[in-house]
Coordinates of C-alpha atoms and ligand atoms in Angstrom, one line a residue:
M1 CA 112.4 -71.5 -19.8
N2 CA 114.9 -74.3 -20.5
I3 CA 118.0 -73.3 -18.4
Y4 CA 121.3 -75.2 -18.2
V5 CA 124.3 -74.5 -15.9
L6 CA 127.8 -75.7 -16.7
L7 CA 129.3 -76.7 -13.4
K8 CA 132.9 -77.7 -12.7
R9 CA 134.2 -79.5 -9.6
T10 CA 137.4 -77.8 -8.6
F11 CA 139.9 -78.2 -5.8
D12 CA 139.8 -75.4 -3.2
T13 CA 142.7 -73.1 -4.1
E14 CA 142.5 -71.6 -0.6
E15 CA 144.0 -75.0 0.5
K16 CA 147.7 -75.6 0.4
I17 CA 148.6 -77.1 -3.0
T18 CA 151.4 -79.6 -3.5
I19 CA 152.7 -81.0 -6.7
S20 CA 154.1 -84.4 -7.3
S21 CA 155.2 -86.0 -10.6
G22 CA 154.3 -82.8 -12.5
K23 CA 150.7 -83.0 -11.3
I24 CA 148.7 -81.3 -8.6
N25 CA 148.4 -83.6 -5.7
E26 CA 144.7 -84.3 -5.2
D27 CA 145.1 -86.5 -2.1
G28 CA 143.6 -84.7 0.9
A29 CA 142.6 -81.6 -1.2
E30 CA 139.2 -80.1 -0.6
F31 CA 136.8 -80.1 -3.6
I32 CA 134.1 -77.5 -4.1
I33 CA 131.8 -76.2 -6.8
N34 CA 133.9 -73.7 -8.8
P35 CA 132.9 -70.4 -7.0
Y36 CA 131.9 -68.6 -10.3
D37 CA 129.6 -71.6 -11.0
E38 CA 127.8 -70.9 -7.8
Y39 CA 126.8 -67.5 -9.1
A40 CA 125.6 -69.3 -12.3
V41 CA 123.5 -71.8 -10.3
E42 CA 122.0 -69.0 -8.2
E43 CA 121.1 -66.9 -11.2
A44 CA 119.6 -69.8 -13.0
I45 CA 117.3 -70.6 -10.0
Q46 CA 116.3 -66.9 -9.8
V47 CA 115.5 -66.8 -13.6
R48 CA 113.5 -70.0 -13.3
D49 CA 111.6 -68.7 -10.3
A50 CA 110.7 -65.5 -12.2
H51 CA 109.9 -66.9 -15.6
G52 CA 109.1 -70.6 -15.0
G53 CA 110.9 -73.6 -16.5
E54 CA 113.6 -75.9 -15.4
V55 CA 117.3 -75.7 -14.3
T56 CA 119.6 -78.6 -15.3
V57 CA 123.2 -78.6 -14.0
V58 CA 125.7 -80.5 -16.1
S59 CA 129.3 -81.5 -15.3
V60 CA 132.0 -83.3 -17.3
G61 CA 134.3 -85.2 -15.0
S62 CA 134.4 -88.3 -12.8
E63 CA 131.9 -89.8 -10.4
E64 CA 133.3 -87.7 -7.7
A65 CA 131.5 -84.6 -9.2
E66 CA 128.2 -86.1 -8.1
K67 CA 128.7 -84.4 -4.7
Q68 CA 128.9 -80.9 -6.3
L69 CA 126.0 -81.7 -8.5
R70 CA 123.9 -82.8 -5.5
T71 CA 124.9 -79.5 -3.8
A72 CA 123.5 -77.6 -6.8
L73 CA 120.3 -79.6 -6.6
A74 CA 120.1 -78.8 -2.9
M75 CA 120.4 -75.1 -3.8
G76 CA 117.3 -75.5 -6.0
A77 CA 118.3 -76.8 -9.4
D78 CA 115.8 -79.4 -10.8
K79 CA 118.0 -81.9 -12.5
A80 CA 121.6 -82.9 -12.9
V81 CA 123.7 -84.6 -15.5
L82 CA 127.1 -86.1 -15.0
I83 CA 129.0 -86.8 -18.2
N84 CA 131.5 -89.3 -16.8
T85 CA 134.7 -89.5 -18.9
E86 CA 136.6 -91.6 -16.3
D87 CA 136.6 -94.9 -18.3
D88 CA 137.1 -93.3 -21.8
L89 CA 139.6 -90.5 -21.4
E90 CA 142.9 -90.0 -19.6
E91 CA 143.7 -86.6 -20.8
G92 CA 141.6 -83.6 -21.7
D93 CA 141.7 -79.9 -22.3
Q94 CA 139.3 -77.0 -22.8
F95 CA 138.5 -78.3 -26.3
T96 CA 137.7 -81.8 -24.9
T97 CA 135.3 -80.4 -22.2
S98 CA 133.6 -77.9 -24.6
K99 CA 133.1 -80.4 -27.3
I100 CA 131.5 -82.9 -24.9
L101 CA 129.2 -80.2 -23.4
A102 CA 128.2 -78.9 -26.8
E103 CA 127.4 -82.4 -28.0
F104 CA 125.2 -82.9 -25.0
L105 CA 123.5 -79.6 -25.4
K106 CA 123.0 -79.5 -29.1
D107 CA 119.5 -81.0 -29.2
K108 CA 118.3 -79.7 -25.8
E109 CA 116.8 -76.4 -27.1
A110 CA 118.3 -74.5 -24.3
D111 CA 117.1 -70.9 -23.9
L112 CA 119.7 -69.9 -21.5
I113 CA 123.1 -71.5 -20.6
L114 CA 125.1 -70.2 -17.7
A115 CA 128.7 -70.9 -16.9
G116 CA 131.3 -69.5 -14.6
N117 CA 133.5 -66.8 -15.9
V118 CA 136.6 -68.8 -15.1
A119 CA 137.5 -72.0 -13.3
I120 CA 139.7 -71.2 -10.3
D121 CA 142.0 -74.2 -11.0
G122 CA 142.4 -74.4 -14.8
G123 CA 141.7 -70.7 -15.2
S124 CA 141.5 -70.4 -19.0
G125 CA 138.0 -69.0 -19.1
Q126 CA 137.5 -70.8 -22.4
V127 CA 134.8 -73.4 -21.9
G128 CA 131.7 -71.1 -21.9
P129 CA 132.6 -69.2 -25.1
R130 CA 133.8 -72.4 -26.8
V131 CA 130.4 -74.1 -26.0
A132 CA 128.5 -71.1 -27.4
D133 CA 130.6 -71.1 -30.5
L134 CA 130.0 -74.8 -31.1
L135 CA 126.3 -74.3 -30.6
D136 CA 126.3 -71.2 -32.8
I137 CA 124.6 -69.0 -30.2
P138 CA 125.7 -65.6 -28.9
Y139 CA 127.6 -65.4 -25.6
I140 CA 128.4 -62.6 -23.1
T141 CA 131.1 -63.0 -20.5
T142 CA 131.6 -61.7 -17.0
I143 CA 128.1 -60.6 -16.4
T144 CA 127.0 -58.9 -13.2
K145 CA 123.3 -58.3 -14.1
L146 CA 120.8 -60.2 -16.2
D147 CA 117.3 -59.0 -17.1
I148 CA 115.0 -61.1 -19.3
N149 CA 111.9 -59.8 -20.9
G150 CA 110.3 -62.3 -23.3
T151 CA 113.2 -63.2 -25.6
N152 CA 114.9 -59.9 -25.1
V153 CA 117.9 -59.8 -22.7
S154 CA 119.5 -56.8 -21.1
I155 CA 122.9 -57.4 -19.5
V156 CA 125.5 -55.5 -17.5
R157 CA 129.0 -56.9 -17.8
D158 CA 132.1 -56.2 -15.8
V159 CA 134.9 -54.8 -18.0
E160 CA 138.0 -54.6 -15.8
G161 CA 136.0 -52.7 -13.1
D162 CA 133.9 -50.7 -15.5
S163 CA 130.4 -51.7 -16.7
E164 CA 129.1 -52.3 -20.2
V165 CA 125.4 -52.6 -20.9
I166 CA 124.5 -55.0 -23.7
E167 CA 121.1 -56.0 -25.3
T168 CA 120.7 -59.3 -27.0
S169 CA 118.2 -62.1 -27.2
L170 CA 117.7 -65.7 -26.3
P171 CA 119.0 -68.3 -26.9
L172 CA 122.2 -67.2 -25.1
L173 CA 125.2 -68.3 -23.1
V174 CA 126.5 -66.1 -20.3
T175 CA 129.4 -66.4 -17.9
A176 CA 129.0 -65.3 -14.4
Q177 CA 131.2 -62.8 -12.6
Q178 CA 131.4 -62.0 -8.9
G179 CA 128.7 -59.5 -7.9
L180 CA 126.0 -61.1 -10.1
N181 CA 124.2 -62.3 -7.0
E182 CA 124.7 -63.8 -3.5
P183 CA 124.6 -67.6 -3.9
R184 CA 122.3 -69.2 -1.3
Y185 CA 123.4 -71.9 1.0
P186 CA 121.6 -75.2 0.6
S187 CA 118.9 -75.5 3.3
L188 CA 118.2 -78.7 5.2
P189 CA 114.9 -79.3 3.3
G190 CA 116.8 -78.5 0.1
I191 CA 119.4 -81.2 1.0
M192 CA 116.7 -83.7 1.7
K193 CA 114.9 -82.9 -1.5
A194 CA 118.1 -83.1 -3.6
K195 CA 118.5 -86.8 -2.7
K196 CA 115.4 -87.6 -4.7
K197 CA 116.0 -85.3 -7.7
P198 CA 117.2 -86.9 -10.9
L199 CA 121.0 -87.2 -11.5
D200 CA 121.6 -88.9 -14.8
E201 CA 125.0 -90.3 -15.7
L202 CA 126.1 -90.4 -19.3
E203 CA 129.3 -91.6 -21.1
L204 CA 130.9 -90.5 -24.3
D205 CA 129.1 -93.4 -26.1
D206 CA 125.7 -92.0 -25.2
L207 CA 126.6 -88.8 -27.0
D208 CA 127.9 -90.7 -30.1
L209 CA 131.4 -89.5 -29.4
D210 CA 134.5 -91.5 -29.3
E211 CA 138.0 -90.7 -27.9
D212 CA 139.3 -89.3 -31.2
D213 CA 136.4 -86.8 -31.5
V214 CA 137.4 -85.1 -28.2
E215 CA 141.2 -85.6 -28.3
A216 CA 142.9 -82.7 -26.5
K217 CA 144.4 -80.1 -28.8
T218 CA 147.0 -79.0 -26.2
K219 CA 149.5 -80.7 -24.0
T220 CA 150.6 -79.5 -20.6
I221 CA 154.4 -79.5 -20.6
E222 CA 155.1 -78.6 -17.0
V223 CA 153.2 -77.6 -13.8
Y224 CA 155.2 -75.9 -11.0
L225 CA 154.6 -73.7 -8.0
P226 CA 155.9 -70.1 -8.0
P227 CA 159.3 -69.7 -6.3
K228 CA 159.2 -69.1 -2.5
K229 CA 159.2 -65.4 -1.6
E230 CA 162.4 -64.4 0.1
A231 CA 162.5 -62.0 3.0
G232 CA 162.7 -58.3 1.9
K233 CA 165.9 -56.3 2.5
I234 CA 165.7 -53.0 4.3
L235 CA 168.4 -50.5 3.2
E236 CA 169.9 -48.2 5.7
G237 CA 172.3 -45.3 5.8
E238 CA 172.5 -42.1 3.8
L239 CA 170.0 -41.8 0.9
Q240 CA 172.8 -41.7 -1.7
D241 CA 174.3 -44.9 -0.3
Q242 CA 170.9 -46.6 -0.2
V243 CA 170.4 -45.7 -3.9
Q244 CA 173.8 -47.2 -4.8
E245 CA 173.1 -50.3 -2.8
L246 CA 169.7 -50.7 -4.5
V247 CA 171.2 -50.4 -7.9
K248 CA 173.8 -53.0 -7.0
H249 CA 171.1 -55.4 -5.9
L250 CA 169.0 -54.8 -9.0
H251 CA 172.0 -55.4 -11.1
N252 CA 173.7 -58.4 -9.3
E253 CA 170.7 -60.2 -7.8
A254 CA 167.5 -59.3 -9.5
K255 CA 169.4 -58.8 -12.8
V256 CA 166.9 -56.3 -14.1
V257 CA 169.3 -53.4 -14.7
Ligands
FAD301 C1 139.1 -86.3 -19.7 C2 139.7 -85.0 -19.1 C3 140.9 -85.2 -18.5 C4 141.5 -84.0 -17.9 N1 142.7 -84.2 -17.4 C5 143.3 -83.1 -16.8 C6 144.6 -83.2 -16.2 O1 145.2 -84.3 -16.2 N2 145.2 -82.1 -15.6 C7 144.5 -80.9 -15.6 O2 145.0 -80.0 -15.1 N3 143.3 -80.8 -16.2 C8 142.7 -81.8 -16.8 N4 141.4 -81.7 -17.3 C9 140.7 -80.4 -17.2 C10 141.0 -79.5 -18.4 O3 142.3 -79.3 -18.7 C11 140.4 -78.1 -18.1 O4 140.6 -77.8 -16.7 C12 138.9 -78.1 -18.3 O5 138.7 -78.5 -19.6 C13 138.3 -76.7 -18.2 O6 139.2 -75.7 -18.5 P1 139.4 -74.6 -17.4 O7 139.7 -75.3 -16.1 O8 140.4 -73.6 -18.0 O9 138.0 -73.9 -17.3 P2 137.4 -72.5 -17.7 O10 137.3 -72.5 -19.1 O11 138.2 -71.5 -17.0 O12 136.0 -72.7 -17.0 C14 135.0 -71.7 -17.2 C15 133.6 -72.3 -16.9 O13 133.4 -73.4 -17.9 C16 132.6 -74.4 -17.2 N5 133.4 -75.6 -17.1 C17 134.7 -75.8 -17.1 N6 135.0 -77.1 -17.0 C18 133.8 -77.8 -16.9 C19 133.5 -79.1 -16.7 N7 134.5 -80.1 -16.6 N8 132.2 -79.5 -16.6 C20 131.2 -78.5 -16.8 N9 131.5 -77.2 -16.9 C21 132.8 -76.9 -17.0 C22 132.3 -73.9 -15.8 O14 131.1 -73.2 -15.9 C23 133.5 -72.9 -15.6 O15 133.2 -72.0 -14.6 C24 140.8 -82.8 -17.9 C25 139.6 -82.7 -18.6 C26 139.0 -83.8 -19.1 C27 137.7 -83.7 -19.8

């Protein structure tokens, strides 16, 4: 089976985030594989081990994403591809990323493509479905179980805490939700092996794309942190006085009544 995983390098949102000049300050930030993409890598490895074939992880980004691709190789993926946009593009959005990925995948005859359900930084959840749409293959999002039998596929997906069972067929793109599996940690032999596994680097030119083909369709106007939480107020006294006080605060300060 020909399996591809779309992998994004993201900053760790558990870290303290600062913003300067309208952009998230990346200096000193910790970078990781987008956690939902770890589920996608793990599932891809399990499908390959059960059905044979090969797992290729692919990322659009800068050279720095090599580290996360090597980690996926150490987990057990077979090959990695970095589509390096550093020299060609300054700006990009979900359209940019999806178009580049779809252009790369269009002649690969992928049976199964796995992506994360959402990136924990950009958070749009658009890239997987957009890629499937461009490739004209079905997609199923937020999956928590995947069973493949020949070309028939049975899937359980998370629907806001409930489950939906869907049957479909390959070729297919799915996006991984928490609970799909327990991603493995790279073992020491895995890390050693990963150093020798192929990691190819491509540029837009190699995909017959130029800047205009992937020009962003959206523009980010402003990026800002949520306002600092203020300390809560504890109302005291008779219940009736408390209610009056509360209404006063809601009217004068929160301005909601
Ligand atoms: C050239 C370029 C410049 C950019 N510049 C900026 C910038 O200045 N500021 C900014 O905030 N963002 C920038 N971006 C990132 C962009 O805006 C989005 O973050 C990105 O396109 C994905 O959208 P998302 O984060 O909402 O991912 P989602 O759609 O939420 O991601 C869902 C899944 O799609 C897959 N996926 C997403 N992104 C990638 C990827 N890059 N490679 C492989 N798989 C992926 C993963 O499986 C992921 O789990 C740039 C992107 C490009 C290509």
